[in-house]
Amino acid sequence: TGCGDSTASKLAELLSGATKFGAVVADLNISEAIIGDAGPTLVEAMSASSSLEFITIGKGLRLPLKDNYDSDVLDAAGKGIEAGGATVIAWWLTTDAAAAVESIDLSGCGLTGATKDSYGRWQKIDSNMDGFIALCAVLGKVRTVWLADCGLGASSVAELSKIFSDATAGVTKLVLSEC
């Protein structure tokens, strides 16, 4: 299912603290939801929430918002992270909770709006770049990035190349097989 902008706007209102509901939500599970273009609205809502402690996206990727992530590797391979989820991960990587993350594996995820057809071939490549652009802007914070079989196209590779033109980027290994 898709969250959509209207659903994300309602969610933002609920999480903002403007309602009694927002003051008590500690764990937001939107597994399997296609966040899509609502990613920035959802990030705004999460940022505004003082009570939210966890968010679960994709196929069960649970991200802490208050406590530190318990590993230096964010393994989201095959977790169904799509363009909106990429926006959420980009924001999350800037939080204190993700400070220890040195490696990120997003293999098999359609980060640019790409989806697989019934034969397993990528389609709609680079059709929704916003989340991937946000992700590329923060990937320089990690040392290793796995993007194997993500259905990346010319536009997404151009965005990715910007990481290596940044002298402060720390990426030392990038895996792009089967893209």
Coordinates of C-alpha atoms in Angstrom, one line a residue:
T1 CA 0.0 0.0 0.0
G2 CA 1.1 3.6 -0.5
C3 CA 1.2 6.2 2.2
G4 CA 0.7 9.1 -0.1
D5 CA 1.0 12.7 0.8
S6 CA -2.4 13.0 2.5
T7 CA -1.8 10.0 4.7
A8 CA 1.7 11.3 5.5
S9 CA 0.3 14.7 6.3
K10 CA -2.2 13.1 8.8
L11 CA 0.6 11.1 10.2
A12 CA 2.7 14.2 10.6
E13 CA -0.1 15.9 12.5
L14 CA -0.6 12.9 14.8
L15 CA 3.1 12.7 15.6
S16 CA 3.7 16.4 16.0
G17 CA 2.4 16.5 19.6
A18 CA -0.6 18.7 18.5
T19 CA -2.7 15.7 19.5
K20 CA -2.8 13.5 22.5
F21 CA -1.9 10.6 20.2
G22 CA 1.5 12.1 19.2
A23 CA 2.6 12.4 22.8
V24 CA 2.4 8.6 23.3
V25 CA 3.5 7.1 20.0
A26 CA 6.9 5.4 20.7
D27 CA 7.1 2.8 17.9
L28 CA 5.9 3.4 14.4
N29 CA 5.7 0.3 12.2
I30 CA 4.9 1.0 8.6
S31 CA 6.4 -2.2 7.2
E32 CA 5.5 -3.1 3.6
A33 CA 4.1 0.4 3.1
I34 CA 5.3 2.2 0.0
I35 CA 6.3 5.6 1.3
G36 CA 7.1 7.1 -2.1
D37 CA 6.8 10.8 -2.5
A38 CA 5.6 11.2 1.1
G39 CA 9.2 10.5 2.4
P40 CA 10.0 14.2 3.2
T41 CA 6.7 14.7 5.0
L42 CA 7.2 11.5 7.0
V43 CA 10.8 12.7 7.9
E44 CA 9.4 16.0 9.0
A45 CA 6.9 14.3 11.3
M46 CA 9.5 12.0 12.8
S47 CA 11.8 14.9 13.4
A48 CA 9.1 16.8 15.2
S49 CA 8.1 13.9 17.5
S50 CA 9.5 13.9 21.0
S51 CA 8.2 10.5 21.9
L52 CA 9.0 8.4 18.8
E53 CA 11.7 5.8 19.7
F54 CA 11.6 3.4 16.7
I55 CA 10.4 3.3 13.1
T56 CA 10.1 0.1 11.1
I57 CA 10.1 0.4 7.3
G58 CA 10.4 -1.9 4.3
K59 CA 10.4 -5.5 5.2
G60 CA 11.0 -5.2 8.9
L61 CA 14.0 -2.8 9.0
R62 CA 13.7 -1.3 12.5
L63 CA 15.6 1.9 13.2
P64 CA 16.1 3.3 16.7
L65 CA 15.6 7.0 17.0
K66 CA 16.6 7.6 20.7
D67 CA 19.2 4.8 21.4
N68 CA 22.3 4.0 19.4
Y69 CA 22.0 1.4 16.6
D70 CA 23.5 -1.8 17.9
S71 CA 25.8 -2.5 15.0
D72 CA 28.3 -0.6 12.7
V73 CA 26.6 -2.2 9.7
L74 CA 23.1 -1.2 8.6
D75 CA 22.0 -4.4 6.7
A76 CA 18.9 -3.5 4.7
A77 CA 19.7 -5.9 1.8
G78 CA 16.5 -7.3 0.3
K79 CA 14.4 -5.4 2.8
G80 CA 12.2 -3.7 0.1
I81 CA 13.5 -0.2 0.8
E82 CA 12.0 2.0 -2.0
A83 CA 12.5 5.7 -2.8
G84 CA 10.5 7.0 0.2
G85 CA 12.3 4.6 2.5
A86 CA 15.6 5.9 1.1
T87 CA 14.6 9.4 2.3
V88 CA 13.9 8.0 5.8
I89 CA 17.3 6.2 5.9
A90 CA 19.1 9.4 4.6
W91 CA 17.6 11.4 7.5
W92 CA 18.2 8.6 10.0
L93 CA 21.9 8.5 9.0
T94 CA 22.2 12.1 10.2
T95 CA 20.9 11.3 13.7
D96 CA 22.9 10.4 16.8
A97 CA 21.3 6.9 16.7
A98 CA 23.3 6.1 13.5
A99 CA 26.6 7.6 14.6
A100 CA 28.3 4.2 14.8
V101 CA 27.2 3.0 11.3
E102 CA 30.2 2.6 9.1
S103 CA 28.7 0.3 6.4
I104 CA 25.4 0.2 4.7
D105 CA 24.0 -2.6 2.5
L106 CA 20.9 -1.7 0.4
S107 CA 21.4 -4.4 -2.2
G108 CA 18.3 -5.5 -4.0
C109 CA 16.3 -2.4 -3.0
G110 CA 14.6 -0.2 -5.7
L111 CA 15.9 3.0 -4.2
T112 CA 15.2 5.2 -7.3
G113 CA 11.6 4.0 -7.9
A114 CA 12.7 0.9 -9.8
T115 CA 10.6 -2.2 -9.5
K116 CA 11.1 -5.7 -10.7
D117 CA 8.7 -7.3 -13.2
S118 CA 7.5 -10.9 -13.0
Y119 CA 10.7 -12.0 -14.7
G120 CA 12.9 -10.3 -12.1
R121 CA 14.0 -7.5 -14.5
W122 CA 14.2 -3.9 -13.2
Q123 CA 11.7 -1.4 -14.7
K124 CA 10.9 2.2 -13.9
I125 CA 14.6 2.8 -13.3
D126 CA 15.4 6.3 -12.0
S127 CA 11.7 7.2 -11.9
N128 CA 11.7 8.6 -8.4
M129 CA 15.1 10.1 -7.6
D130 CA 14.3 12.3 -4.5
G131 CA 15.1 9.7 -1.8
F132 CA 18.2 8.5 -3.6
I133 CA 19.5 12.1 -4.0
A134 CA 19.0 12.6 -0.2
L135 CA 20.7 9.3 0.5
C136 CA 23.7 10.2 -1.7
A137 CA 24.1 13.5 0.1
V138 CA 24.8 11.6 3.4
L139 CA 26.5 8.4 2.2
G140 CA 29.9 10.1 2.6
K141 CA 29.5 9.5 6.3
V142 CA 30.0 5.8 5.9
R143 CA 33.0 3.8 4.7
T144 CA 31.4 0.9 2.8
V145 CA 28.2 1.1 0.6
W146 CA 26.6 -2.0 -1.0
L147 CA 24.1 -1.2 -3.8
A148 CA 24.2 -4.4 -5.8
D149 CA 21.2 -5.2 -7.9
C150 CA 19.4 -2.0 -7.1
G151 CA 18.2 -1.1 -10.6
L152 CA 20.3 2.0 -10.8
G153 CA 20.4 3.9 -14.1
A154 CA 22.4 6.8 -15.6
S155 CA 20.8 9.5 -13.4
S156 CA 21.3 7.6 -10.2
V157 CA 24.9 6.7 -11.0
A158 CA 25.5 10.4 -11.8
E159 CA 24.2 11.3 -8.3
L160 CA 26.3 8.6 -6.8
S161 CA 29.4 10.0 -8.4
K162 CA 29.0 13.2 -6.5
I163 CA 30.1 11.4 -3.3
F164 CA 33.5 10.9 -4.8
S165 CA 33.9 14.5 -5.8
D166 CA 33.5 15.5 -2.1
A167 CA 36.9 15.7 -0.5
T168 CA 35.3 15.0 3.0
A169 CA 33.6 11.8 2.0
G170 CA 34.7 8.7 3.8
V171 CA 33.5 6.0 1.3
T172 CA 36.4 3.6 0.7
K173 CA 34.4 0.8 -0.9
L174 CA 31.3 0.9 -3.2
V175 CA 29.7 -2.3 -4.6
L176 CA 27.5 -1.8 -7.7
S177 CA 27.3 -5.3 -9.2
E178 CA 24.2 -6.3 -11.2
C179 CA 22.9 -2.7 -11.3

